[in-house]
PDB file of N, CA and C in Angstrom:
ATOM      1  N   MET S  26       0.852  -1.096   0.063  1.00 64.00           N
ATOM      2  CA  MET S  26       0.065  -0.083   0.126  1.00 64.00           C
ATOM      3  C   MET S  26       0.921   1.339  -0.085  1.00 64.00           C
ATOM      4  N   LYS S  27       1.891   1.284   0.819  1.00 69.00           N
ATOM      5  CA  LYS S  27       2.645   2.599   0.995  1.00 69.00           C
ATOM      6  C   LYS S  27       3.613   2.664  -0.332  1.00 69.00           C
ATOM      7  N   LEU S  28       3.681   1.503  -1.100  1.00 63.00           N
ATOM      8  CA  LEU S  28       4.575   1.507  -2.417  1.00 63.00           C
ATOM      9  C   LEU S  28       3.465   2.262  -3.404  1.00 63.00           C
ATOM     10  N   ALA S  29       2.335   1.835  -3.376  1.00 62.00           N
ATOM     11  CA  ALA S  29       1.525   2.523  -4.326  1.00 62.00           C
ATOM     12  C   ALA S  29       1.082   4.108  -4.063  1.00 62.00           C
ATOM     13  N   PHE S  30       1.101   4.120  -2.921  1.00 58.00           N
ATOM     14  CA  PHE S  30       1.044   5.781  -2.633  1.00 58.00           C
ATOM     15  C   PHE S  30       2.187   6.527  -2.974  1.00 58.00           C
ATOM     16  N   ALA S  31       3.407   5.798  -2.675  1.00 57.00           N
ATOM     17  CA  ALA S  31       4.753   6.646  -3.066  1.00 57.00           C
ATOM     18  C   ALA S  31       4.716   6.765  -4.499  1.00 57.00           C
ATOM     19  N   PHE S  32       4.207   5.921  -5.470  1.00 56.00           N
ATOM     20  CA  PHE S  32       4.326   5.713  -6.769  1.00 56.00           C
ATOM     21  C   PHE S  32       3.313   6.958  -7.220  1.00 56.00           C
ATOM     22  N   CYS S  33       2.010   7.030  -6.774  1.00 55.00           N
ATOM     23  CA  CYS S  33       1.123   7.887  -7.046  1.00 55.00           C
ATOM     24  C   CYS S  33       1.668   9.225  -6.996  1.00 55.00           C
ATOM     25  N   LEU S  34       2.265   9.417  -5.498  1.00 54.00           N
ATOM     26  CA  LEU S  34       2.622  10.920  -5.366  1.00 54.00           C
ATOM     27  C   LEU S  34       3.940  11.255  -6.184  1.00 54.00           C
ATOM     28  N   MET S  35       4.842  10.366  -6.739  1.00 59.00           N
ATOM     29  CA  MET S  35       5.855  10.629  -7.594  1.00 59.00           C
ATOM     30  C   MET S  35       5.278  10.857  -8.926  1.00 59.00           C
ATOM     31  N   THR S  36       4.182  10.386  -9.431  1.00 58.00           N
ATOM     32  CA  THR S  36       3.574  10.556 -10.688  1.00 58.00           C
ATOM     33  C   THR S  36       3.096  11.885 -10.682  1.00 58.00           C
ATOM     34  N   ILE S  37       2.392  12.361  -9.593  1.00 57.00           N
ATOM     35  CA  ILE S  37       1.639  13.485  -9.477  1.00 57.00           C
ATOM     36  C   ILE S  37       2.835  14.545  -9.351  1.00 57.00           C
ATOM     37  N   ILE S  38       3.968  14.370  -8.633  1.00 55.00           N
ATOM     38  CA  ILE S  38       4.934  15.800  -8.614  1.00 55.00           C
ATOM     39  C   ILE S  38       5.524  15.813  -9.866  1.00 55.00           C
ATOM     40  N   VAL S  39       5.809  14.493 -10.834  1.00 49.00           N
ATOM     41  CA  VAL S  39       6.700  14.644 -12.082  1.00 49.00           C
ATOM     42  C   VAL S  39       5.830  15.231 -13.177  1.00 49.00           C
ATOM     43  N   GLY S  40       4.449  14.995 -13.001  1.00 51.00           N
ATOM     44  CA  GLY S  40       3.497  15.857 -13.883  1.00 51.00           C
ATOM     45  C   GLY S  40       3.410  17.231 -13.461  1.00 51.00           C
ATOM     46  N   LEU S  41       3.259  17.562 -12.391  1.00 46.00           N
ATOM     47  CA  LEU S  41       3.417  19.112 -11.957  1.00 46.00           C
ATOM     48  C   LEU S  41       4.545  19.710 -12.394  1.00 46.00           C
ATOM     49  N   ALA S  42       5.868  19.229 -12.190  1.00 47.00           N
ATOM     50  CA  ALA S  42       6.978  19.859 -12.700  1.00 47.00           C
ATOM     51  C   ALA S  42       6.976  19.878 -14.345  1.00 47.00           C
ATOM     52  N   TRP S  43       6.448  18.678 -14.966  1.00 48.00           N
ATOM     53  CA  TRP S  43       6.473  18.991 -16.706  1.00 48.00           C
ATOM     54  C   TRP S  43       5.604  20.044 -17.082  1.00 48.00           C
ATOM     55  N   ALA S  44       4.612  19.937 -16.364  1.00 47.00           N
ATOM     56  CA  ALA S  44       3.603  20.900 -16.505  1.00 47.00           C
ATOM     57  C   ALA S  44       3.982  22.343 -16.491  1.00 47.00           C
ATOM     58  N   GLN S  45       4.723  22.578 -15.489  1.00 46.00           N
ATOM     59  CA  GLN S  45       5.209  23.954 -15.231  1.00 46.00           C
ATOM     60  C   GLN S  45       6.216  24.389 -16.075  1.00 46.00           C
ATOM     61  N   ASN S  46       7.094  23.432 -16.632  1.00 49.00           N
ATOM     62  CA  ASN S  46       7.967  23.698 -18.035  1.00 49.00           C
ATOM     63  C   ASN S  46       7.080  24.077 -18.888  1.00 49.00           C
ATOM     64  N   ASN S  47       5.921  23.371 -19.326  1.00 62.00           N
ATOM     65  CA  ASN S  47       5.140  23.739 -20.570  1.00 62.00           C
ATOM     66  C   ASN S  47       4.637  25.119 -20.416  1.00 62.00           C
ATOM     67  N   THR S  48       4.109  25.693 -19.212  1.00 81.00           N
ATOM     68  CA  THR S  48       3.375  26.746 -19.178  1.00 81.00           C
ATOM     69  C   THR S  48       4.354  27.926 -19.437  1.00 81.00           C
ATOM     70  N   LEU S  49       5.565  27.833 -19.303  1.00 86.00           N
ATOM     71  CA  LEU S  49       6.442  28.914 -19.681  1.00 86.00           C
ATOM     72  C   LEU S  49       6.439  28.915 -20.963  1.00 86.00           C
ATOM     73  N   CYS S  50       6.637  27.838 -21.590  1.00 90.00           N
ATOM     74  CA  CYS S  50       6.581  28.045 -23.159  1.00 90.00           C
ATOM     75  C   CYS S  50       5.439  28.305 -23.910  1.00 90.00           C
ATOM     76  N   HIS S  51       4.399  28.355 -23.310  1.00 89.00           N
ATOM     77  CA  HIS S  51       2.953  28.684 -23.605  1.00 89.00           C
ATOM     78  C   HIS S  51       2.303  29.903 -23.290  1.00 89.00           C
ATOM     79  N   SER S  52       3.468  30.433 -22.725  1.00 91.00           N
ATOM     80  CA  SER S  52       3.052  31.926 -22.004  1.00 91.00           C
ATOM     81  C   SER S  52       3.306  32.959 -23.019  1.00 91.00           C
ATOM     82  N   GLU S  53       2.994  34.258 -22.505  1.00 91.00           N
ATOM     83  CA  GLU S  53       3.304  35.437 -23.632  1.00 91.00           C
ATOM     84  C   GLU S  53       4.720  35.644 -23.263  1.00 91.00           C
ATOM     85  N   THR S  54       5.460  36.720 -23.989  1.00 92.00           N
ATOM     86  CA  THR S  54       6.681  37.240 -23.805  1.00 92.00           C
ATOM     87  C   THR S  54       6.299  38.787 -23.161  1.00 92.00           C
ATOM     88  N   ILE S  55       6.949  38.797 -21.887  1.00 91.00           N
ATOM     89  CA  ILE S  55       6.315  40.133 -21.209  1.00 91.00           C
ATOM     90  C   ILE S  55       7.837  40.937 -21.459  1.00 91.00           C
ATOM     91  N   VAL S  56       7.435  42.291 -22.097  1.00 93.00           N
ATOM     92  CA  VAL S  56       8.314  43.147 -22.183  1.00 93.00           C
ATOM     93  C   VAL S  56       8.302  44.398 -21.281  1.00 93.00           C
ATOM     94  N   THR S  57       9.202  44.771 -20.646  1.00 91.00           N
ATOM     95  CA  THR S  57       8.884  45.632 -19.519  1.00 91.00           C
ATOM     96  C   THR S  57       9.808  47.143 -19.813  1.00 91.00           C
ATOM     97  N   GLY S  58       9.108  48.046 -19.411  1.00 90.00           N
ATOM     98  CA  GLY S  58      10.211  49.459 -19.565  1.00 90.00           C
ATOM     99  C   GLY S  58      10.645  49.810 -20.926  1.00 90.00           C
ATOM    100  N   ASP S  59      11.056  51.039 -20.594  1.00 86.00           N
ATOM    101  CA  ASP S  59      11.233  51.906 -21.986  1.00 86.00           C
ATOM    102  C   ASP S  59      12.787  52.414 -22.133  1.00 86.00           C
ATOM    103  N   CYS S  60      13.710  51.461 -22.033  1.00 87.00           N
ATOM    104  CA  CYS S  60      14.929  51.998 -21.402  1.00 87.00           C
ATOM    105  C   CYS S  60      15.940  52.276 -22.781  1.00 87.00           C
ATOM    106  N   LYS S  61      15.556  51.629 -24.112  1.00 84.00           N
ATOM    107  CA  LYS S  61      15.928  51.753 -25.264  1.00 84.00           C
ATOM    108  C   LYS S  61      17.253  50.740 -25.713  1.00 84.00           C
ATOM    109  N   GLN S  62      17.140  49.908 -24.465  1.00 90.00           N
ATOM    110  CA  GLN S  62      18.221  48.990 -24.700  1.00 90.00           C
ATOM    111  C   GLN S  62      17.776  47.850 -25.556  1.00 90.00           C
ATOM    112  N   ARG S  63      18.758  47.433 -26.330  1.00 92.00           N
ATOM    113  CA  ARG S  63      18.331  46.391 -27.188  1.00 92.00           C
ATOM    114  C   ARG S  63      18.664  45.055 -26.807  1.00 92.00           C
ATOM    115  N   ILE S  64      17.601  44.152 -26.605  1.00 94.00           N
ATOM    116  CA  ILE S  64      17.384  42.761 -26.028  1.00 94.00           C
ATOM    117  C   ILE S  64      17.343  41.976 -27.079  1.00 94.00           C
ATOM    118  N   ARG S  65      18.059  40.794 -27.228  1.00 95.00           N
ATOM    119  CA  ARG S  65      17.817  39.843 -28.344  1.00 95.00           C
ATOM    120  C   ARG S  65      17.566  38.385 -27.694  1.00 95.00           C
ATOM    121  N   GLY S  66      16.977  37.633 -28.266  1.00 95.00           N
ATOM    122  CA  GLY S  66      16.742  36.250 -27.472  1.00 95.00           C
ATOM    123  C   GLY S  66      15.814  35.586 -28.539  1.00 95.00           C
ATOM    124  N   PHE S  67      15.213  34.399 -27.955  1.00 96.00           N
ATOM    125  CA  PHE S  67      14.393  33.756 -28.655  1.00 96.00           C
ATOM    126  C   PHE S  67      13.054  33.391 -27.984  1.00 96.00           C
ATOM    127  N   THR S  68      11.851  33.196 -28.662  1.00 95.00           N
ATOM    128  CA  THR S  68      10.536  32.904 -27.938  1.00 95.00           C
ATOM    129  C   THR S  68      10.048  31.724 -28.750  1.00 95.00           C
ATOM    130  N   TYR S  69       9.319  31.052 -27.804  1.00 94.00           N
ATOM    131  CA  TYR S  69       8.913  29.597 -28.559  1.00 94.00           C
ATOM    132  C   TYR S  69       7.331  30.037 -29.104  1.00 94.00           C
ATOM    133  N   LEU S  70       7.241  29.705 -30.484  1.00 92.00           N
ATOM    134  CA  LEU S  70       5.802  29.700 -31.028  1.00 92.00           C
ATOM    135  C   LEU S  70       5.367  28.375 -30.993  1.00 92.00           C
ATOM    136  N   ALA S  71       4.393  28.316 -30.127  1.00 87.00           N
ATOM    137  CA  ALA S  71       3.600  26.738 -29.903  1.00 87.00           C
ATOM    138  C   ALA S  71       2.806  26.358 -31.278  1.00 87.00           C
ATOM    139  N   GLY S  72       2.376  27.429 -32.142  1.00 86.00           N
ATOM    140  CA  GLY S  72       1.554  26.877 -33.327  1.00 86.00           C
ATOM    141  C   GLY S  72       2.485  26.097 -34.291  1.00 86.00           C
ATOM    142  N   ARG S  73       3.786  26.821 -34.318  1.00 87.00           N
ATOM    143  CA  ARG S  73       4.624  26.292 -35.231  1.00 87.00           C
ATOM    144  C   ARG S  73       5.802  25.434 -34.692  1.00 87.00           C
ATOM    145  N   GLU S  74       5.779  25.180 -33.461  1.00 87.00           N
ATOM    146  CA  GLU S  74       6.450  24.300 -32.565  1.00 87.00           C
ATOM    147  C   GLU S  74       8.052  24.469 -32.849  1.00 87.00           C
ATOM    148  N   ARG S  75       8.134  25.758 -32.827  1.00 92.00           N
ATOM    149  CA  ARG S  75       9.903  26.267 -33.120  1.00 92.00           C
ATOM    150  C   ARG S  75      10.075  27.453 -32.286  1.00 92.00           C
ATOM    151  N   CYS S  76      11.302  27.641 -32.169  1.00 94.00           N
ATOM    152  CA  CYS S  76      12.100  28.886 -31.425  1.00 94.00           C
ATOM    153  C   CYS S  76      12.365  29.725 -32.294  1.00 94.00           C
ATOM    154  N   HIS S  77      11.805  30.946 -32.045  1.00 94.00           N
ATOM    155  CA  HIS S  77      11.957  32.176 -33.178  1.00 94.00           C
ATOM    156  C   HIS S  77      12.762  33.298 -32.540  1.00 94.00           C
ATOM    157  N   ARG S  78      13.413  33.799 -33.468  1.00 95.00           N
ATOM    158  CA  ARG S  78      14.193  34.962 -33.063  1.00 95.00           C
ATOM    159  C   ARG S  78      13.436  36.245 -32.391  1.00 95.00           C
ATOM    160  N   PHE S  79      13.534  36.765 -31.248  1.00 95.00           N
ATOM    161  CA  PHE S  79      12.878  37.911 -30.765  1.00 95.00           C
ATOM    162  C   PHE S  79      13.832  38.818 -30.596  1.00 95.00           C
ATOM    163  N   ARG S  80      13.460  40.147 -30.799  1.00 94.00           N
ATOM    164  CA  ARG S  80      14.281  41.467 -30.837  1.00 94.00           C
ATOM    165  C   ARG S  80      13.388  42.592 -30.162  1.00 94.00           C
ATOM    166  N   THR S  81      13.940  43.396 -29.151  1.00 93.00           N
ATOM    167  CA  THR S  81      12.964  44.530 -28.890  1.00 93.00           C
ATOM    168  C   THR S  81      14.045  45.478 -28.246  1.00 93.00           C
ATOM    169  N   ARG S  82      13.424  46.712 -27.943  1.00 92.00           N
ATOM    170  CA  ARG S  82      14.105  47.676 -26.963  1.00 92.00           C
ATOM    171  C   ARG S  82      13.204  47.897 -25.786  1.00 92.00           C
ATOM    172  N   ALA S  83      13.881  47.574 -24.801  1.00 92.00           N
ATOM    173  CA  ALA S  83      13.212  47.501 -23.242  1.00 92.00           C
ATOM    174  C   ALA S  83      14.076  47.563 -22.370  1.00 92.00           C
ATOM    175  N   CYS S  84      13.745  47.500 -20.995  1.00 92.00           N
ATOM    176  CA  CYS S  84      14.555  47.204 -19.813  1.00 92.00           C
ATOM    177  C   CYS S  84      14.701  45.906 -19.573  1.00 92.00           C
ATOM    178  N   SER S  85      13.615  44.894 -19.657  1.00 91.00           N
ATOM    179  CA  SER S  85      13.841  43.587 -19.435  1.00 91.00           C
ATOM    180  C   SER S  85      12.674  42.875 -20.142  1.00 91.00           C
ATOM    181  N   VAL S  86      13.176  41.505 -20.512  1.00 93.00           N
ATOM    182  CA  VAL S  86      11.909  40.814 -21.106  1.00 93.00           C
ATOM    183  C   VAL S  86      11.821  39.429 -20.068  1.00 93.00           C
ATOM    184  N   THR S  87      10.864  39.121 -19.897  1.00 91.00           N
ATOM    185  CA  THR S  87      10.374  37.863 -19.078  1.00 91.00           C
ATOM    186  C   THR S  87       9.379  37.144 -19.749  1.00 91.00           C
ATOM    187  N   GLY S  88       9.146  35.852 -19.094  1.00 91.00           N
ATOM    188  CA  GLY S  88       7.917  34.976 -19.578  1.00 91.00           C
ATOM    189  C   GLY S  88       8.388  34.129 -20.729  1.00 91.00           C
ATOM    190  N   ASN S  89       8.006  33.825 -21.831  1.00 94.00           N
ATOM    191  CA  ASN S  89       8.587  32.995 -22.922  1.00 94.00           C
ATOM    192  C   ASN S  89       9.743  33.486 -23.571  1.00 94.00           C
ATOM    193  N   PHE S  90      10.749  33.728 -22.969  1.00 94.00           N
ATOM    194  CA  PHE S  90      11.988  34.594 -23.824  1.00 94.00           C
ATOM    195  C   PHE S  90      13.189  33.866 -22.957  1.00 94.00           C
ATOM    196  N   PHE S  91      14.210  33.191 -24.101  1.00 94.00           N
ATOM    197  CA  PHE S  91      15.186  32.693 -23.849  1.00 94.00           C
ATOM    198  C   PHE S  91      16.315  33.562 -24.696  1.00 94.00           C
ATOM    199  N   HIS S  92      17.497  33.285 -23.797  1.00 94.00           N
ATOM    200  CA  HIS S  92      18.573  34.079 -24.341  1.00 94.00           C
ATOM    201  C   HIS S  92      19.320  33.170 -25.567  1.00 94.00           C
ATOM    202  N   SER S  93      19.084  32.085 -25.569  1.00 93.00           N
ATOM    203  CA  SER S  93      19.754  31.267 -26.825  1.00 93.00           C
ATOM    204  C   SER S  93      18.579  30.349 -27.478  1.00 93.00           C
ATOM    205  N   ARG S  94      18.802  29.966 -28.616  1.00 93.00           N
ATOM    206  CA  ARG S  94      18.161  29.058 -29.476  1.00 93.00           C
ATOM    207  C   ARG S  94      18.021  27.722 -28.667  1.00 93.00           C
ATOM    208  N   ASP S  95      19.240  27.492 -28.239  1.00 91.00           N
ATOM    209  CA  ASP S  95      19.585  26.064 -27.495  1.00 91.00           C
ATOM    210  C   ASP S  95      18.725  26.074 -26.228  1.00 91.00           C
ATOM    211  N   GLU S  96      18.736  27.025 -25.475  1.00 92.00           N
ATOM    212  CA  GLU S  96      17.937  27.164 -24.216  1.00 92.00           C
ATOM    213  C   GLU S  96      16.630  27.038 -24.584  1.00 92.00           C
ATOM    214  N   CYS S  97      16.039  27.547 -25.690  1.00 93.00           N
ATOM    215  CA  CYS S  97      14.615  27.306 -25.766  1.00 93.00           C
ATOM    216  C   CYS S  97      14.230  26.157 -26.330  1.00 93.00           C
ATOM    217  N   LYS S  98      15.113  25.265 -27.083  1.00 91.00           N
ATOM    218  CA  LYS S  98      14.725  24.223 -27.697  1.00 91.00           C
ATOM    219  C   LYS S  98      14.918  23.052 -26.259  1.00 91.00           C
ATOM    220  N   LEU S  99      15.803  23.305 -25.454  1.00 89.00           N
ATOM    221  CA  LEU S  99      15.687  22.332 -24.408  1.00 89.00           C
ATOM    222  C   LEU S  99      14.777  22.514 -23.543  1.00 89.00           C
ATOM    223  N   LYS S 100      14.159  23.809 -23.100  1.00 88.00           N
ATOM    224  CA  LYS S 100      12.912  23.847 -22.217  1.00 88.00           C
ATOM    225  C   LYS S 100      11.601  23.544 -23.012  1.00 88.00           C
ATOM    226  N   CYS S 101      11.515  23.803 -24.422  1.00 90.00           N
ATOM    227  CA  CYS S 101      10.082  23.872 -24.913  1.00 90.00           C
ATOM    228  C   CYS S 101      10.082  22.679 -26.137  1.00 90.00           C
ATOM    229  N   ILE S 102      10.987  22.224 -26.744  1.00 85.00           N
ATOM    230  CA  ILE S 102      10.842  21.311 -27.744  1.00 85.00           C
ATOM    231  C   ILE S 102      11.236  19.866 -27.035  1.00 85.00           C
ATOM    232  N   PRO S 103      10.308  18.866 -27.318  1.00 76.00           N
ATOM    233  CA  PRO S 103      10.568  17.374 -26.785  1.00 76.00           C
ATOM    234  C   PRO S 103      11.676  16.732 -27.529  1.00 76.00           C
ATOM    235  N   GLU S 104      12.527  16.126 -26.469  1.00 66.00           N
ATOM    236  CA  GLU S 104      13.789  15.463 -27.146  1.00 66.00           C
ATOM    237  C   GLU S 104      13.588  14.836 -28.625  1.00 66.00           C
ATOM    238  N   SER S 105      12.561  13.984 -28.697  1.00 53.00           N
ATOM    239  CA  SER S 105      12.141  13.316 -29.825  1.00 53.00           C
ATOM    240  C   SER S 105      12.039  14.049 -31.068  1.00 53.00           C
ATOM    241  N   LYS S 106      11.439  15.191 -30.697  1.00 57.00           N
ATOM    242  CA  LYS S 106      11.331  16.135 -32.088  1.00 57.00           C
ATOM    243  C   LYS S 106      12.563  16.923 -32.268  1.00 57.00           C
ATOM    244  N   ASN S 107      13.230  17.384 -31.016  1.00 51.00           N
ATOM    245  CA  ASN S 107      14.332  18.153 -31.163  1.00 51.00           C
ATOM    246  C   ASN S 107      15.567  17.465 -31.902  1.00 51.00           C
ATOM    247  N   SER S 108      15.797  16.117 -31.871  1.00 51.00           N
ATOM    248  CA  SER S 108      16.716  15.629 -32.479  1.00 51.00           C
ATOM    249  C   SER S 108      16.390  15.008 -33.814  1.00 51.00           C
ATOM    250  N   ASN S 109      15.343  14.503 -34.073  1.00 48.00           N
ATOM    251  CA  ASN S 109      14.763  14.096 -35.303  1.00 48.00           C
ATOM    252  C   ASN S 109      13.928  14.810 -36.027  1.00 48.00           C
ATOM    253  N   GLY S 110      13.495  15.834 -35.549  1.00 51.00           N
ATOM    254  CA  GLY S 110      12.344  16.626 -36.085  1.00 51.00           C
ATOM    255  C   GLY S 110      12.597  17.374 -37.161  1.00 51.00           C
ATOM    256  N   GLU S 111      14.018  17.754 -37.286  1.00 56.00           N
ATOM    257  CA  GLU S 111      14.425  18.595 -38.331  1.00 56.00           C
ATOM    258  C   GLU S 111      15.853  18.113 -39.076  1.00 56.00           C
ATOM    259  N   ASN S 112      15.872  18.277 -40.244  1.00 63.00           N
ATOM    260  CA  ASN S 112      16.952  17.591 -41.273  1.00 63.00           C
ATOM    261  C   ASN S 112      18.152  18.229 -40.687  1.00 63.00           C
ATOM    262  N   GLY S 113      19.513  17.542 -40.427  1.00 67.00           N
ATOM    263  CA  GLY S 113      20.682  18.245 -39.985  1.00 67.00           C
ATOM    264  C   GLY S 113      20.984  19.267 -40.923  1.00 67.00           C
ATOM    265  N   PHE S 114      20.629  19.161 -41.903  1.00 72.00           N
ATOM    266  CA  PHE S 114      21.264  20.163 -43.156  1.00 72.00           C
ATOM    267  C   PHE S 114      20.471  21.621 -43.040  1.00 72.00           C
ATOM    268  N   VAL S 115      19.373  21.276 -42.692  1.00 72.00           N
ATOM    269  CA  VAL S 115      18.375  22.237 -42.483  1.00 72.00           C
ATOM    270  C   VAL S 115      18.459  23.089 -41.276  1.00 72.00           C
ATOM    271  N   ASN S 116      18.712  22.207 -40.264  1.00 66.00           N
ATOM    272  CA  ASN S 116      19.379  22.817 -39.001  1.00 66.00           C
ATOM    273  C   ASN S 116      20.366  23.757 -39.215  1.00 66.00           C
ATOM    274  N   PHE S 117      21.635  23.163 -39.748  1.00 69.00           N
ATOM    275  CA  PHE S 117      22.772  24.024 -40.141  1.00 69.00           C
ATOM    276  C   PHE S 117      22.413  25.234 -40.704  1.00 69.00           C
ATOM    277  N   MET S 118      21.704  25.309 -41.850  1.00 74.00           N
ATOM    278  CA  MET S 118      21.130  26.470 -42.426  1.00 74.00           C
ATOM    279  C   MET S 118      20.553  27.467 -41.956  1.00 74.00           C
ATOM    280  N   ASN S 119      19.606  27.021 -40.980  1.00 72.00           N
ATOM    281  CA  ASN S 119      18.737  27.993 -40.221  1.00 72.00           C
ATOM    282  C   ASN S 119      19.718  28.481 -39.208  1.00 72.00           C
ATOM    283  N   ARG S 120      20.755  28.080 -38.696  1.00 69.00           N
ATOM    284  CA  ARG S 120      21.790  28.405 -37.881  1.00 69.00           C
ATOM    285  C   ARG S 120      22.644  29.352 -38.379  1.00 69.00           C
ATOM    286  N   ALA S 121      23.182  28.893 -39.681  1.00 73.00           N
ATOM    287  CA  ALA S 121      23.992  29.874 -40.343  1.00 73.00           C
ATOM    288  C   ALA S 121      23.301  31.146 -40.759  1.00 73.00           C
ATOM    289  N   MET S 122      22.159  31.053 -41.232  1.00 76.00           N
ATOM    290  CA  MET S 122      21.466  32.253 -41.561  1.00 76.00           C
ATOM    291  C   MET S 122      21.280  33.309 -40.382  1.00 76.00           C
ATOM    292  N   SER S 123      20.674  32.749 -39.410  1.00 72.00           N
ATOM    293  CA  SER S 123      20.747  33.493 -38.289  1.00 72.00           C
ATOM    294  C   SER S 123      21.791  33.894 -37.806  1.00 72.00           C
ATOM    295  N   GLN S 124      23.059  33.408 -37.934  1.00 74.00           N
ATOM    296  CA  GLN S 124      24.270  34.202 -37.594  1.00 74.00           C
ATOM    297  C   GLN S 124      24.705  35.062 -38.353  1.00 74.00           C
ATOM    298  N   VAL S 125      24.368  35.143 -40.079  1.00 74.00           N
ATOM    299  CA  VAL S 125      24.796  35.963 -40.957  1.00 74.00           C
ATOM    300  C   VAL S 125      23.652  37.279 -40.619  1.00 74.00           C
ATOM    301  N   GLN S 126      22.591  37.192 -40.236  1.00 78.00           N
ATOM    302  CA  GLN S 126      21.511  38.171 -40.024  1.00 78.00           C
ATOM    303  C   GLN S 126      22.189  38.852 -38.928  1.00 78.00           C
ATOM    304  N   ASP S 127      22.596  38.213 -37.713  1.00 72.00           N
ATOM    305  CA  ASP S 127      23.088  39.032 -36.428  1.00 72.00           C
ATOM    306  C   ASP S 127      24.333  39.781 -36.986  1.00 72.00           C
ATOM    307  N   MET S 128      25.111  39.418 -37.824  1.00 75.00           N
ATOM    308  CA  MET S 128      26.393  39.820 -38.193  1.00 75.00           C
ATOM    309  C   MET S 128      26.176  41.056 -38.883  1.00 75.00           C
ATOM    310  N   LEU S 129      25.318  41.092 -39.912  1.00 79.00           N
ATOM    311  CA  LEU S 129      24.683  42.036 -40.588  1.00 79.00           C
ATOM    312  C   LEU S 129      24.231  43.321 -39.985  1.00 79.00           C
ATOM    313  N   GLN S 130      23.394  42.964 -38.931  1.00 77.00           N
ATOM    314  CA  GLN S 130      22.631  43.715 -37.940  1.00 77.00           C
ATOM    315  C   GLN S 130      23.663  44.662 -37.069  1.00 77.00           C
ATOM    316  N   SER S 131      24.506  43.675 -36.717  1.00 74.00           N
ATOM    317  CA  SER S 131      25.618  44.396 -35.991  1.00 74.00           C
ATOM    318  C   SER S 131      26.454  45.540 -36.567  1.00 74.00           C
ATOM    319  N   LEU S 132      26.728  45.014 -37.882  1.00 78.00           N
ATOM    320  CA  LEU S 132      27.395  46.054 -38.700  1.00 78.00           C
ATOM    321  C   LEU S 132      26.636  47.420 -39.014  1.00 78.00           C
ATOM    322  N   VAL S 133      25.164  47.217 -39.096  1.00 78.00           N
ATOM    323  CA  VAL S 133      24.308  48.284 -39.564  1.00 78.00           C
ATOM    324  C   VAL S 133      24.322  49.173 -38.196  1.00 78.00           C
ATOM    325  N   ASN S 134      24.145  48.300 -37.007  1.00 75.00           N
ATOM    326  CA  ASN S 134      24.305  49.287 -35.770  1.00 75.00           C
ATOM    327  C   ASN S 134      25.505  50.104 -35.831  1.00 75.00           C
ATOM    328  N   TYR S 135      26.690  49.460 -35.978  1.00 74.00           N
ATOM    329  CA  TYR S 135      27.950  49.987 -35.744  1.00 74.00           C
ATOM    330  C   TYR S 135      27.904  51.460 -36.583  1.00 74.00           C
ATOM    331  N   ALA S 136      27.771  51.184 -38.025  1.00 77.00           N
ATOM    332  CA  ALA S 136      27.521  52.063 -38.919  1.00 77.00           C
ATOM    333  C   ALA S 136      26.820  53.199 -38.511  1.00 77.00           C
ATOM    334  N   SER S 137      25.630  52.988 -38.004  1.00 75.00           N
ATOM    335  CA  SER S 137      24.677  54.191 -37.596  1.00 75.00           C
ATOM    336  C   SER S 137      25.026  54.656 -36.244  1.00 75.00           C
ATOM    337  N   MET S 138      26.056  54.545 -35.715  1.00 69.00           N
ATOM    338  CA  MET S 138      26.678  54.923 -34.275  1.00 69.00           C
ATOM    339  C   MET S 138      27.170  56.410 -34.729  1.00 69.00           C
ATOM    340  N   PRO S 139      26.902  57.461 -33.950  1.00 66.00           N
ATOM    341  CA  PRO S 139      27.459  58.828 -34.061  1.00 66.00           C
ATOM    342  C   PRO S 139      28.821  58.886 -34.120  1.00 66.00           C
TER     343      PRO S 139
END
């Protein structure tokens, strides 16, 4: 009897912990303040089941916001989909294009400085 109770309790705790992880991924991205600080990161788009680049000017960003694509994937995309869901070449190209866009944006920002 004690073993069955312990098993049920562990199942409930694991279920609650897993649900807490998913609520972050399905919550809104919360942008606070008007500091003009450039903040870059990623947010999880549940409808597309992907981590998407997110940029804003604010004091801070919380909620569905991650500092890296890998952090977003670890929290929000199941391991089975994360490792097998995308073709390796497509994943490589997505990362490469993201890095090229970041470099170009940095150059534009540098050129526009007084």
